CSV table of C-alpha atoms and ligand atoms in Angstrom, one decimal:
chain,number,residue,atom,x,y,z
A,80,UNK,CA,0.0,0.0,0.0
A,81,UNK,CA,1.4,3.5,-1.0
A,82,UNK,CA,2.5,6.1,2.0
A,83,UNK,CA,1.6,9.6,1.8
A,84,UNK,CA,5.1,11.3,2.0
A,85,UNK,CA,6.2,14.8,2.9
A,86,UNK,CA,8.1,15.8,0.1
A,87,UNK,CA,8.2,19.4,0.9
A,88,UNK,CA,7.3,22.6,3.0
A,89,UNK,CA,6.5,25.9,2.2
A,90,UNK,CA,5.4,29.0,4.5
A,91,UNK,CA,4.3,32.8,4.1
A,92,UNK,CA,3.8,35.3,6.5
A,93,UNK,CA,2.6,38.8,6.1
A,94,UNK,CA,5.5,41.3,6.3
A,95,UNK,CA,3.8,43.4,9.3
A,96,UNK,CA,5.2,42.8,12.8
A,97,UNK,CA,2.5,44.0,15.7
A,98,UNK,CA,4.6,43.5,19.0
A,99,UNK,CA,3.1,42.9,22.5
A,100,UNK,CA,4.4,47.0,23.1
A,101,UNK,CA,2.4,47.9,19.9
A,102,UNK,CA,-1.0,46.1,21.8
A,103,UNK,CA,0.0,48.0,25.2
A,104,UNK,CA,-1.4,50.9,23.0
A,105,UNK,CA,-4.2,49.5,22.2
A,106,UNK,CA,-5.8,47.9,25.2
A,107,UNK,CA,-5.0,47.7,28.7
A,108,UNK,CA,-2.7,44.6,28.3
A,109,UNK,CA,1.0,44.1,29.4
A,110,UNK,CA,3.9,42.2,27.8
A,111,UNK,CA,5.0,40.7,30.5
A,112,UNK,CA,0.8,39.2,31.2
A,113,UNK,CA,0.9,38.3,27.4
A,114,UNK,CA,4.3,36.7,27.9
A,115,UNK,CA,3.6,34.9,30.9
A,116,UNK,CA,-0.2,33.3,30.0
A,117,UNK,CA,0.6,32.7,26.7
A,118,UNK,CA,4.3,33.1,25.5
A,119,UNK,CA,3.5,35.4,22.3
A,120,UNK,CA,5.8,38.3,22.1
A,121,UNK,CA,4.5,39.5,18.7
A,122,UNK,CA,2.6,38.4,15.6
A,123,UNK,CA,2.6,39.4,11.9
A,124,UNK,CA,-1.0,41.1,10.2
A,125,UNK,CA,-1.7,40.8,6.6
A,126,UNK,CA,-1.8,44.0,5.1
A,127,UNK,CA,-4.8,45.6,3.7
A,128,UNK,CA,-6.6,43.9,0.7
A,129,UNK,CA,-3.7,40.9,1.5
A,130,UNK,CA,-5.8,37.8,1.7
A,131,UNK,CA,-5.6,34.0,3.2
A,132,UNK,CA,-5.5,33.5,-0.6
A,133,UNK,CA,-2.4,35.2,-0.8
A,134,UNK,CA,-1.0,33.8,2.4
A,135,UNK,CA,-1.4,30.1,0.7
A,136,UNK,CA,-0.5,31.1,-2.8
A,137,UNK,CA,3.3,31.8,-1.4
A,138,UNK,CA,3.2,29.1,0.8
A,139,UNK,CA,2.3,26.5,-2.1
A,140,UNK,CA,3.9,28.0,-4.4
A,141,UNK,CA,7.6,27.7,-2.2
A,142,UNK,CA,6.7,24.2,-1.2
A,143,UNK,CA,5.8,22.8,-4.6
A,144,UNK,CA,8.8,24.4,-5.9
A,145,UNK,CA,11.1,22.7,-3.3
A,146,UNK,CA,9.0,19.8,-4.2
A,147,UNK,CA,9.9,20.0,-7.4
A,148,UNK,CA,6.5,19.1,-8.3
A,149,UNK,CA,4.4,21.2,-11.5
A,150,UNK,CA,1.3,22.3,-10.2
A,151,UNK,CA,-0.3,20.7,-13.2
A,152,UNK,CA,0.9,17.5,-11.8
A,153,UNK,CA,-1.4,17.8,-8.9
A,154,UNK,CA,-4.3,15.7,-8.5
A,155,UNK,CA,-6.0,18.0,-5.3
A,156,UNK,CA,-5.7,20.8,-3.0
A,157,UNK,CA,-6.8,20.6,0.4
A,158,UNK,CA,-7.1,23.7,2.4
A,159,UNK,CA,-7.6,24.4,5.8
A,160,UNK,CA,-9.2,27.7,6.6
A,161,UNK,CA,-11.8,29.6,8.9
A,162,UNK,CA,-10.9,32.6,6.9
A,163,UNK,CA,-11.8,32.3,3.5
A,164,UNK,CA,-11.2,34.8,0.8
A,165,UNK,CA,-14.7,35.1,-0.2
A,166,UNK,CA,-18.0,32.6,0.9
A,167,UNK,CA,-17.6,30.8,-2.8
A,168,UNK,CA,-15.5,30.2,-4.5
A,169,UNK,CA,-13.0,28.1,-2.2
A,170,UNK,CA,-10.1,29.9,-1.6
A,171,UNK,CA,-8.4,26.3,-2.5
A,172,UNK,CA,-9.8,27.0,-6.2
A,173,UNK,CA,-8.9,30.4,-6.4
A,174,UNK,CA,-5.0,28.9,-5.4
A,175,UNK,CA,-5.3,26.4,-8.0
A,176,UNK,CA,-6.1,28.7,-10.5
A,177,UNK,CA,-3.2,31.0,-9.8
A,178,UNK,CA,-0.9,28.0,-9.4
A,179,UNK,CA,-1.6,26.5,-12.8
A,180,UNK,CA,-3.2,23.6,-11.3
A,181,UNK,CA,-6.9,24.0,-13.1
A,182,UNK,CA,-8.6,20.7,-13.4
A,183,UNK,CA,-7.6,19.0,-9.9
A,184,UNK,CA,-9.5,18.6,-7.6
A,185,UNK,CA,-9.7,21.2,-4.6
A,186,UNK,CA,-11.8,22.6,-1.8
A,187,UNK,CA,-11.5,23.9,1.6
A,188,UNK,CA,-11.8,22.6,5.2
A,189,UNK,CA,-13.4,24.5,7.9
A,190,UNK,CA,-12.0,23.1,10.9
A,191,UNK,CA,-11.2,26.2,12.8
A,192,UNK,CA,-7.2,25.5,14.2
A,193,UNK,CA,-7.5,21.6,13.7
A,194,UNK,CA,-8.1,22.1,9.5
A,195,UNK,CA,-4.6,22.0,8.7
A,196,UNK,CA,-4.9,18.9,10.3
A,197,UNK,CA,-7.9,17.6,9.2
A,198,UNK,CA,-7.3,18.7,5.7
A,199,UNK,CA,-3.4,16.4,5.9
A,200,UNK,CA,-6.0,13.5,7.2
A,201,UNK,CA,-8.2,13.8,4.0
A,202,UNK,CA,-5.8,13.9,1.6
A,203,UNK,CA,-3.7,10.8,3.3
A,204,UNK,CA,-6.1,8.6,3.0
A,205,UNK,CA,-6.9,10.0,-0.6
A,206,UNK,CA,-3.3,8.9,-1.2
A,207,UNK,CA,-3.5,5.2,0.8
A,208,UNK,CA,-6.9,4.4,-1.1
A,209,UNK,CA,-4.7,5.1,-4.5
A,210,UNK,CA,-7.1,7.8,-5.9
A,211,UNK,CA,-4.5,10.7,-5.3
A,212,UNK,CA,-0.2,10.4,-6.3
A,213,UNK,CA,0.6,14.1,-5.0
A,214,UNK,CA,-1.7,16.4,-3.2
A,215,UNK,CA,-0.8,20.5,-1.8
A,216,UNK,CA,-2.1,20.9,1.5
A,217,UNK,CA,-2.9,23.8,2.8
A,218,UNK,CA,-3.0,25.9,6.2
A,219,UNK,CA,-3.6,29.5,6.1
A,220,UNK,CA,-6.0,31.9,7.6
A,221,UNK,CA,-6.4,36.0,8.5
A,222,UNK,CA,-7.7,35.3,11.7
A,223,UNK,CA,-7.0,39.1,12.7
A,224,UNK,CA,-9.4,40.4,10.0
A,225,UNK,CA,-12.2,38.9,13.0
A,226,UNK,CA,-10.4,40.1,15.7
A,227,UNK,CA,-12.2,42.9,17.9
A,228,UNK,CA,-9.0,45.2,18.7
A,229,UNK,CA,-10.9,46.8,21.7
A,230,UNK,CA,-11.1,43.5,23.2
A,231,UNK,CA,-7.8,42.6,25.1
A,232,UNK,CA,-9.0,38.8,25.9
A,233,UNK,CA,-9.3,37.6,22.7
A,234,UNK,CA,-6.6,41.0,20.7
A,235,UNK,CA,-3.3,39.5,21.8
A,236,UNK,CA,-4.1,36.3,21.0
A,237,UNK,CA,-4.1,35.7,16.9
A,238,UNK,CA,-1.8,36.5,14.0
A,239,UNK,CA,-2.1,35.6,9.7
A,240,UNK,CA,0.4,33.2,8.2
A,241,UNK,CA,0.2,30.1,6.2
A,242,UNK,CA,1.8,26.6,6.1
A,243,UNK,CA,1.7,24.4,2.8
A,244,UNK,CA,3.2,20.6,2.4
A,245,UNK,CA,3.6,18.0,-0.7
A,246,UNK,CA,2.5,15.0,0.1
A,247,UNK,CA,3.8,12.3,-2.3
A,248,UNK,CA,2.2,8.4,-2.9
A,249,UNK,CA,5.4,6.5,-1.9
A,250,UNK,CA,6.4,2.9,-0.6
A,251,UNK,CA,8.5,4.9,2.0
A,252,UNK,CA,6.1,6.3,5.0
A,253,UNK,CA,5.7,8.6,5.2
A,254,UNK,CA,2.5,9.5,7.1
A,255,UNK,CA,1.8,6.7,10.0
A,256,UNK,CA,-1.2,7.5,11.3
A,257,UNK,CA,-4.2,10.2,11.6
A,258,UNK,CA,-6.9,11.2,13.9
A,259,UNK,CA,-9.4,13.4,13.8
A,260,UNK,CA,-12.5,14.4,16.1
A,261,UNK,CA,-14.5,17.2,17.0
A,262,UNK,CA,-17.5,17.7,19.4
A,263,UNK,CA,-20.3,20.4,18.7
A,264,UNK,CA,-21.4,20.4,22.2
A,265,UNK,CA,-19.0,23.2,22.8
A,266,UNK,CA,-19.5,25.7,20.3
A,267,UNK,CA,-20.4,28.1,22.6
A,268,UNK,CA,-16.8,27.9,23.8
A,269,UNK,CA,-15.0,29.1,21.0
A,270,UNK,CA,-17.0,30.7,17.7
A,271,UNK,CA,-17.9,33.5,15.8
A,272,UNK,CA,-21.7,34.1,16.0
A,273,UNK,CA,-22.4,35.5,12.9
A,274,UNK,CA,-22.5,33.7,9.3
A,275,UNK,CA,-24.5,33.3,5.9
A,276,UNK,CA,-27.5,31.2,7.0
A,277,UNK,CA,-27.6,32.9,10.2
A,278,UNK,CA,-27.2,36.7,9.1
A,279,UNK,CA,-24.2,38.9,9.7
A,280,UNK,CA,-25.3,40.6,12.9
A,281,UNK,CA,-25.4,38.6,16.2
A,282,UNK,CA,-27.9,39.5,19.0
A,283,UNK,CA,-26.0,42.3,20.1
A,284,UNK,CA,-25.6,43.4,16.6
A,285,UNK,CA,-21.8,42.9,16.5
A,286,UNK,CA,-20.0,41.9,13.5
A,287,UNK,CA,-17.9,39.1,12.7
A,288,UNK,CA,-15.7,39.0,15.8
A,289,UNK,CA,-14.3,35.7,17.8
A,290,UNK,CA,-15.8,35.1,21.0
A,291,UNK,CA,-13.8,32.7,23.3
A,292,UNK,CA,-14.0,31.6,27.0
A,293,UNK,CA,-10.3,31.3,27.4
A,294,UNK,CA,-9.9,29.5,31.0
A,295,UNK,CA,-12.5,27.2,29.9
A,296,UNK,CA,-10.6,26.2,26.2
A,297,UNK,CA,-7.6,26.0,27.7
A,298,UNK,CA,-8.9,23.5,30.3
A,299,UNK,CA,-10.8,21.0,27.8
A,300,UNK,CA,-7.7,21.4,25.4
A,301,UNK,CA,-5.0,20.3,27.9
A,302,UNK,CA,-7.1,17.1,28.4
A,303,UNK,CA,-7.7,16.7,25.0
A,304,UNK,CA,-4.6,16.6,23.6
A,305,UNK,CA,-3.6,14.5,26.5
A,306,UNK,CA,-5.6,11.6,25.0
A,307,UNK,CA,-5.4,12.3,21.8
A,308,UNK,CA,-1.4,11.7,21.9
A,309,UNK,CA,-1.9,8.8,23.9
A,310,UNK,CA,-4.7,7.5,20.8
A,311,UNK,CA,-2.0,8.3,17.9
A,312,UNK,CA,1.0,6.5,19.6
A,313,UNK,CA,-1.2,3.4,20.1
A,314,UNK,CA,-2.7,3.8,16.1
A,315,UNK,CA,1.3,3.9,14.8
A,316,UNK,CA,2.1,1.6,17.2
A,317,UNK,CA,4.9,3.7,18.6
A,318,UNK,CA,5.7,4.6,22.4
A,319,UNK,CA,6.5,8.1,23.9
A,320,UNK,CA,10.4,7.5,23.1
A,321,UNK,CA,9.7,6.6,19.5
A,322,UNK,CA,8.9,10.4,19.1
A,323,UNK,CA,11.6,12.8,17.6
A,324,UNK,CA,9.8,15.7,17.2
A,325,UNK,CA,6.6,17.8,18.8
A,326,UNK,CA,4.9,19.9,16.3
A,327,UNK,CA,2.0,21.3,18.3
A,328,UNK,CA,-1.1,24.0,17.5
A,329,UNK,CA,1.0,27.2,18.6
A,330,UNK,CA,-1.9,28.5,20.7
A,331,UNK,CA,-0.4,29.0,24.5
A,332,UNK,CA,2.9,28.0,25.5
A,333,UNK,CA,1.2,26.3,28.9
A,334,UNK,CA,-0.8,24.0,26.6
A,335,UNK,CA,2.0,22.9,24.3
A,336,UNK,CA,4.2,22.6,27.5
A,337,UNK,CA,1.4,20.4,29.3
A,338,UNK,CA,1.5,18.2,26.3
A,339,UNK,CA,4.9,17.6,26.2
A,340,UNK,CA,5.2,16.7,29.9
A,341,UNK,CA,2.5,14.3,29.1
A,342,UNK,CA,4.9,12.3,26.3
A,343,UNK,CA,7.8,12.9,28.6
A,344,UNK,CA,9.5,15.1,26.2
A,345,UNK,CA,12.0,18.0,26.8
A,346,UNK,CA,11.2,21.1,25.2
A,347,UNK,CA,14.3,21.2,23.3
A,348,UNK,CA,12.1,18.1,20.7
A,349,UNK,CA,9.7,20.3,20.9
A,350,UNK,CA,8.8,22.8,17.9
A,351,UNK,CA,7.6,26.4,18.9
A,352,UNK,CA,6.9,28.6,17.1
A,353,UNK,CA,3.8,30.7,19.0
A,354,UNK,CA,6.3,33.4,20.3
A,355,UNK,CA,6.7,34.9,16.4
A,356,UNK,CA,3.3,34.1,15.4
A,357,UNK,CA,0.9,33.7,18.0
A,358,UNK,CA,-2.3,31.4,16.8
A,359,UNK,CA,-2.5,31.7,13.7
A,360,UNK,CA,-5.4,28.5,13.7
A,361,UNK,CA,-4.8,26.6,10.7
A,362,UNK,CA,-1.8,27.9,9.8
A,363,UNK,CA,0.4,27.5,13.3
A,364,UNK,CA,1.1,23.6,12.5
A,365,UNK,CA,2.6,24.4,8.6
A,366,UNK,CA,4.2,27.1,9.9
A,367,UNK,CA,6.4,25.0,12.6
A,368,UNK,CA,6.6,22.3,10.6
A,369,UNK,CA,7.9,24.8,7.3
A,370,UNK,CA,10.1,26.5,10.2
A,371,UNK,CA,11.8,23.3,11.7
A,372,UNK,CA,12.5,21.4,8.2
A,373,UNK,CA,14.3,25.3,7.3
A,374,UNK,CA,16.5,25.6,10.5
A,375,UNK,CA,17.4,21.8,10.1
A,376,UNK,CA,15.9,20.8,13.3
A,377,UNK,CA,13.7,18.0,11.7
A,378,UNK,CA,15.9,15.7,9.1
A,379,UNK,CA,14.6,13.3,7.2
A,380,UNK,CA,13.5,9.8,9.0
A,381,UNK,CA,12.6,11.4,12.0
A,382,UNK,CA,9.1,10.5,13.8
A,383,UNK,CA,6.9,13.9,13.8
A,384,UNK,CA,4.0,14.2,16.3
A,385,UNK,CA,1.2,16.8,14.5
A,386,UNK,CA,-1.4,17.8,16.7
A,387,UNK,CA,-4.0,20.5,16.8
A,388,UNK,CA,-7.2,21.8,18.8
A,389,UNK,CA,-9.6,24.4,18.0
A,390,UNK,CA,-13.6,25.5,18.0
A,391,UNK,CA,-15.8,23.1,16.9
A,392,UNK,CA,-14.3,21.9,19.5
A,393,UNK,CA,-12.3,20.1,16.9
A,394,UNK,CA,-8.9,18.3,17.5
A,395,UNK,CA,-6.6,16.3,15.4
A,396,UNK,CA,-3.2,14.7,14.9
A,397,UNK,CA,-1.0,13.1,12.9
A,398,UNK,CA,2.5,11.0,12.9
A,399,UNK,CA,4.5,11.2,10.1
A,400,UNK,CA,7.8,9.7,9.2
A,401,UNK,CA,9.5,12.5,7.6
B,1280,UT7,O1,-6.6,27.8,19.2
B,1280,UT7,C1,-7.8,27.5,19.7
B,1280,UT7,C2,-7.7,27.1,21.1
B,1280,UT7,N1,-7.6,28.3,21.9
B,1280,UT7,C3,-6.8,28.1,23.0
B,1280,UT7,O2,-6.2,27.1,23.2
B,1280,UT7,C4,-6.8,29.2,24.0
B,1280,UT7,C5,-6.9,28.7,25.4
B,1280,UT7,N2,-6.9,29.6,26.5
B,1280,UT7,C6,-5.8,30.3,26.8
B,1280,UT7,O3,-4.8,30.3,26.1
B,1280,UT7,C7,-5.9,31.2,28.1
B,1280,UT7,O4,-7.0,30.8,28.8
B,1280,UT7,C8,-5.8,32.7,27.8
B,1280,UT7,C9,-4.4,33.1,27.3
B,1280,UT7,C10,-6.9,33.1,26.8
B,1280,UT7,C11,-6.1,33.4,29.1
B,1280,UT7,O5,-5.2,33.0,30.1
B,1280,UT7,P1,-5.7,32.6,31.6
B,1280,UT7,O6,-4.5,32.4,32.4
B,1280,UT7,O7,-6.7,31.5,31.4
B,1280,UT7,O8,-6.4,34.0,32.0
B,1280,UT7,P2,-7.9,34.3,32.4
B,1280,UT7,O9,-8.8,34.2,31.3
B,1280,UT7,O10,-8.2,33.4,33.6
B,1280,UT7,O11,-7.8,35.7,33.0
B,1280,UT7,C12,-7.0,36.1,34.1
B,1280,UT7,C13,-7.1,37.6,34.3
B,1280,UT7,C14,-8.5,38.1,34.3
B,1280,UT7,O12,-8.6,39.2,35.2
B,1280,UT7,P3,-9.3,38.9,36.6
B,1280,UT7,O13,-10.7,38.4,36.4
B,1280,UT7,O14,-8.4,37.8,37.3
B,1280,UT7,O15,-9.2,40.2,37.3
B,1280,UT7,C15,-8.6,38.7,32.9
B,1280,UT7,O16,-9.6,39.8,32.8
B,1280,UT7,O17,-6.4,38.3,33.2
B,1280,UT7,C16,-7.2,39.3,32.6
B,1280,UT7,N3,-6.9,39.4,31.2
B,1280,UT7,C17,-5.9,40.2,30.8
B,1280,UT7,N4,-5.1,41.0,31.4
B,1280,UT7,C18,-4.1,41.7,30.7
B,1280,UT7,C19,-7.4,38.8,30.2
B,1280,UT7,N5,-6.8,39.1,29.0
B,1280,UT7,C20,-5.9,40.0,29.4
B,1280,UT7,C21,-4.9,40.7,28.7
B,1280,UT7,N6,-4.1,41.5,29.4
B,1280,UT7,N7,-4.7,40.6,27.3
């Protein structure tokens, strides 16, 4: 049975830096609070009229050329997003049209932070079932374009970037094992109230603007990811010391630090990545991964542990052989 193997990385972030001094401005916030609950010190905005579509255009376009893969040669795009370009198309298609890729197949994955993962997931077992030979995936988002900048408990939190990979049918693994899950019960957790079907205002007429209950997220995600590592070690059939590498959702230092005491890990095997870019949802795993495989942390044959967690609440992993 064919693997679906990494064959390359690509990232893109916008060029603007917003530091935690530039938010001290804005809101009665601190560096060192924003430091010390969630280890961001700053976080790149897209530019006006500089879209999730342009985010992932970059990002593709530097992976598939490090791939050394033609975009016609693709057979999908998967792309995780909670920011799309426009309501239709998907901003996949309007990424496979500028690529050069026209005829594949492509669409986009709302997952809120878990679609990068979700969307690696989909197109894996595209590649195992032998309908797909090489596939872009696809993180990206502009979370900040829903941000309320009056509001200092959600403002500090989010950042725009976007993560791309090649995945590749091989014999080689490649990508060992995926899982994903999500659990509507607590929407009111984590969302933004307003939508197509549902009309653009919410009740107290405010636009499209994330709501969160922090403490509570933070709780359910810490024991999330706690058994969702636990559920992809036992689906590779690998242990705890099997794994080289943490590659984590970049939301809050404490999570990604509570997950790696839980696999018995030092942080120095662990990727991070949420001090530069804050949460940048679908885009924070890409990223890390794009910014390990550049610095030469991650080398090929390593074991990679993905994982992700985000409104729904969704939550997702995956562990690749790289
Ligand atoms: O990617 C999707 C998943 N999302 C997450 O994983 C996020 C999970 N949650 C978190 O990361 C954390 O809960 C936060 C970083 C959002 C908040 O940290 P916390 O340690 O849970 O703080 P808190 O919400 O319990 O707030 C503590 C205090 C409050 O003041 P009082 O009530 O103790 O007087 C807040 O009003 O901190 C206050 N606070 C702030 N102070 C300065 C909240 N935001 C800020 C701020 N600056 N930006």
């Amino acid at each position: 049975m064919s693997f679906a193997r990494i064959v390359a990385t690509g990232s893109a972030l916008p060029e603007r830096v917003v530091t935690n001094a530039d938010l001290e401005k804005l809101v009665d916030t601190s560096d060192e609070w924003i430091r010390s609950r969630t280890g961001i010190r700053e976080r790149r905005v897209a530019a006006e009229g500089e879209t999730t579509g342009d985010l992932a255009f970059r990002a593709a376009r530097q992976a598939l050329h490090d791939a050394g893969v033609k975009a016609s040669e693709l057979d999908m795009i998967v792309l995780g997003t909670t920011t799309p370009d426009l309501i239709f198309p998907a901003t996949a298609c309007l990424i496979q049209d500028w690529l050069g890729a026209n005829g594949c197949a492509a669409f986009d994955v709302n997952a809120a932070c878990s679609g990068f993962m979700y969307a690696l997931g989909i197109a894996d077992k595209f590649i195992r079932a032998g309908n797909a030979k090489k596939v872009l995936v696809v993180g990206a988002e502009t979370l900040t374009r829903m941000v309320d900048w009056s509001e200092r408990e959600t403002c500090v939190l989010f950042g725009d970037g976007a993560g791309a990979v090649v995945l590749e049918a091989s014999d080689e693994p490649g990508v060992l094992a995926t899982c994903l899950h999500a659990d509507g019960g607590y929407k009111d957790l984590l969302w933004n109230p307003v939508g197509v079907s549902a009309g653009f205002k919410d009740e107290k007429n405010h636009g499209v603007r994330i709501n969160m209950s922090g403490r509570e997220v933070f709780k359910v995600a810490v024991k999330t990811l706690d058994s969702l590592v636990g559920q992809t070690l036992r689906e590779a059939g690998m242990h705890e010391k099997d794994v080289d590498w943490l590659i984590p959702h970049q939301a809050n230092l404490r999570i990604i630090e509570a997950t790696a005491k839980r696999l018995g890990m030092s942080m120095d095997r662990v990727i991070v990545t949420v001090d530069k870019h804050a949460n940048t949802s679908s885009g924070s795993v890409p990223l890390a991964l794009d910014a390990a495989v550049r610095s030469g942390k991650v080398r090929r044959g390593q074991n990679l542990l993905l994982e992700a967690f985000g409104g729904g609440f969704t939550w997702a992993s995956a562990m690749v052989r790289y």
